[in-house]
Amino acid sequence: MAFKQGNNFGSKSKRGKAKINKELKDFLEVLTFEALEQIEIDKLTNSEKLKFINYSLPYLLNRLQAVDLNSDTENNLFKPVVINMADWK
């Protein structure tokens, strides 16, 4: 199929962003902050504190990307390091 001048293929949609999704995200954000303000951290057990940290950290930190260690680039920053335990005395 040949290219036809004046077609709209690949152009951005003129449709606006969904309001319901934004409203829902805003509502969940408010609800989450209200719930966090009501938690009494001093009364949590160590196990409960660790679970809280475990569940909340993925939302706070950037996700790690996969790195190909087998690439043959000269500027490879991720070179494997071999440590001989016999050297540690």
PDB file of C-alpha atoms in Angstrom:
ATOM      1  CA  MET A   1       0.000   0.000   0.000  1.00  0.00           C
ATOM      2  CA  ALA A   2       1.499   3.291  -1.047  1.00  0.00           C
ATOM      3  CA  PHE A   3       1.618   6.387   1.121  1.00  0.00           C
ATOM      4  CA  LYS A   4      -1.292   8.728   0.498  1.00  0.00           C
ATOM      5  CA  GLN A   5      -0.841  12.380   1.270  1.00  0.00           C
ATOM      6  CA  GLY A   6      -3.210  13.830   3.878  1.00  0.00           C
ATOM      7  CA  ASN A   7      -3.920  10.624   5.797  1.00  0.00           C
ATOM      8  CA  ASN A   8      -4.188  10.667   9.608  1.00  0.00           C
ATOM      9  CA  PHE A   9      -2.419   7.378  10.345  1.00  0.00           C
ATOM     10  CA  GLY A  10      -0.011   7.668  13.252  1.00  0.00           C
ATOM     11  CA  SER A  11      -1.335  11.009  14.444  1.00  0.00           C
ATOM     12  CA  LYS A  12      -2.200  11.655  18.055  1.00  0.00           C
ATOM     13  CA  SER A  13      -5.767  11.215  19.180  1.00  0.00           C
ATOM     14  CA  LYS A  14      -7.869  14.355  19.565  1.00  0.00           C
ATOM     15  CA  ARG A  15      -9.699  12.687  22.407  1.00  0.00           C
ATOM     16  CA  GLY A  16      -8.902  14.129  25.823  1.00  0.00           C
ATOM     17  CA  LYS A  17      -7.629  12.236  28.819  1.00  0.00           C
ATOM     18  CA  ALA A  18     -10.154  10.250  30.786  1.00  0.00           C
ATOM     19  CA  LYS A  19     -11.515  12.302  33.689  1.00  0.00           C
ATOM     20  CA  ILE A  20     -12.709   9.251  35.585  1.00  0.00           C
ATOM     21  CA  ASN A  21      -9.202   7.813  35.868  1.00  0.00           C
ATOM     22  CA  LYS A  22      -7.792  11.107  37.168  1.00  0.00           C
ATOM     23  CA  GLU A  23     -10.651  11.550  39.631  1.00  0.00           C
ATOM     24  CA  LEU A  24     -10.249   7.965  40.825  1.00  0.00           C
ATOM     25  CA  LYS A  25      -6.484   8.382  41.298  1.00  0.00           C
ATOM     26  CA  ASP A  26      -7.015  11.618  43.227  1.00  0.00           C
ATOM     27  CA  PHE A  27      -9.645   9.973  45.438  1.00  0.00           C
ATOM     28  CA  LEU A  28      -7.384   6.984  46.156  1.00  0.00           C
ATOM     29  CA  GLU A  29      -4.498   9.310  46.954  1.00  0.00           C
ATOM     30  CA  VAL A  30      -6.573  11.238  49.503  1.00  0.00           C
ATOM     31  CA  LEU A  31      -7.922   8.002  50.978  1.00  0.00           C
ATOM     32  CA  THR A  32      -4.414   6.540  51.288  1.00  0.00           C
ATOM     33  CA  PHE A  33      -3.002   9.607  53.028  1.00  0.00           C
ATOM     34  CA  GLU A  34      -5.921   9.673  55.465  1.00  0.00           C
ATOM     35  CA  ALA A  35      -5.372   5.989  56.272  1.00  0.00           C
ATOM     36  CA  LEU A  36      -1.639   6.537  56.791  1.00  0.00           C
ATOM     37  CA  GLU A  37      -2.289   9.433  59.167  1.00  0.00           C
ATOM     38  CA  GLN A  38      -4.488   7.197  61.327  1.00  0.00           C
ATOM     39  CA  ILE A  39      -1.907   4.403  61.696  1.00  0.00           C
ATOM     40  CA  GLU A  40      -0.163   4.527  65.048  1.00  0.00           C
ATOM     41  CA  ILE A  41       3.313   3.356  64.155  1.00  0.00           C
ATOM     42  CA  ASP A  42       4.381   3.059  67.809  1.00  0.00           C
ATOM     43  CA  LYS A  43       1.771   0.349  68.382  1.00  0.00           C
ATOM     44  CA  LEU A  44       2.840  -1.825  65.434  1.00  0.00           C
ATOM     45  CA  THR A  45       4.914  -4.926  65.987  1.00  0.00           C
ATOM     46  CA  ASN A  46       8.274  -5.304  64.274  1.00  0.00           C
ATOM     47  CA  SER A  47       6.728  -7.810  61.862  1.00  0.00           C
ATOM     48  CA  GLU A  48       3.964  -5.367  60.929  1.00  0.00           C
ATOM     49  CA  LYS A  49       6.500  -2.569  60.427  1.00  0.00           C
ATOM     50  CA  LEU A  50       8.571  -4.761  58.093  1.00  0.00           C
ATOM     51  CA  LYS A  51       5.470  -5.702  56.093  1.00  0.00           C
ATOM     52  CA  PHE A  52       4.555  -2.027  55.786  1.00  0.00           C
ATOM     53  CA  ILE A  53       8.025  -1.153  54.524  1.00  0.00           C
ATOM     54  CA  ASN A  54       8.009  -4.132  52.157  1.00  0.00           C
ATOM     55  CA  TYR A  55       4.703  -3.094  50.586  1.00  0.00           C
ATOM     56  CA  SER A  56       5.403   0.645  50.412  1.00  0.00           C
ATOM     57  CA  LEU A  57       8.975   0.712  49.058  1.00  0.00           C
ATOM     58  CA  PRO A  58       8.107  -0.359  45.482  1.00  0.00           C
ATOM     59  CA  TYR A  59       5.872   2.701  45.210  1.00  0.00           C
ATOM     60  CA  LEU A  60       8.552   5.042  46.538  1.00  0.00           C
ATOM     61  CA  LEU A  61      11.663   3.821  44.713  1.00  0.00           C
ATOM     62  CA  ASN A  62      12.404   3.659  41.012  1.00  0.00           C
ATOM     63  CA  ARG A  63      12.167   0.219  39.486  1.00  0.00           C
ATOM     64  CA  LEU A  64      15.408  -1.417  38.436  1.00  0.00           C
ATOM     65  CA  GLN A  65      16.052  -2.073  34.768  1.00  0.00           C
ATOM     66  CA  ALA A  66      17.584  -5.258  33.414  1.00  0.00           C
ATOM     67  CA  VAL A  67      21.205  -4.914  32.324  1.00  0.00           C
ATOM     68  CA  ASP A  68      22.902  -7.136  29.748  1.00  0.00           C
ATOM     69  CA  LEU A  69      26.249  -8.129  31.263  1.00  0.00           C
ATOM     70  CA  ASN A  70      27.295 -10.063  28.160  1.00  0.00           C
ATOM     71  CA  SER A  71      27.581  -7.011  25.907  1.00  0.00           C
ATOM     72  CA  ASP A  72      31.005  -6.411  24.374  1.00  0.00           C
ATOM     73  CA  THR A  73      31.126  -2.652  24.830  1.00  0.00           C
ATOM     74  CA  GLU A  74      34.363  -1.084  26.019  1.00  0.00           C
ATOM     75  CA  ASN A  75      32.617   1.208  28.500  1.00  0.00           C
ATOM     76  CA  ASN A  76      30.858  -1.576  30.356  1.00  0.00           C
ATOM     77  CA  LEU A  77      30.401  -0.313  33.930  1.00  0.00           C
ATOM     78  CA  PHE A  78      28.963  -3.562  35.210  1.00  0.00           C
ATOM     79  CA  LYS A  79      31.898  -5.970  35.107  1.00  0.00           C
ATOM     80  CA  PRO A  80      31.675  -9.042  37.338  1.00  0.00           C
ATOM     81  CA  VAL A  81      33.984  -8.976  40.339  1.00  0.00           C
ATOM     82  CA  VAL A  82      35.462 -12.210  41.658  1.00  0.00           C
ATOM     83  CA  ILE A  83      36.361 -12.202  45.337  1.00  0.00           C
ATOM     84  CA  ASN A  84      38.569 -14.938  46.709  1.00  0.00           C
ATOM     85  CA  MET A  85      37.645 -15.603  50.346  1.00  0.00           C
ATOM     86  CA  ALA A  86      41.152 -16.930  51.032  1.00  0.00           C
ATOM     87  CA  ASP A  87      42.479 -13.374  50.611  1.00  0.00           C
ATOM     88  CA  TRP A  88      40.318 -12.151  53.548  1.00  0.00           C
ATOM     89  CA  LYS A  89      42.339 -12.911  56.654  1.00  0.00           C
TER      90      LYS A  89
END
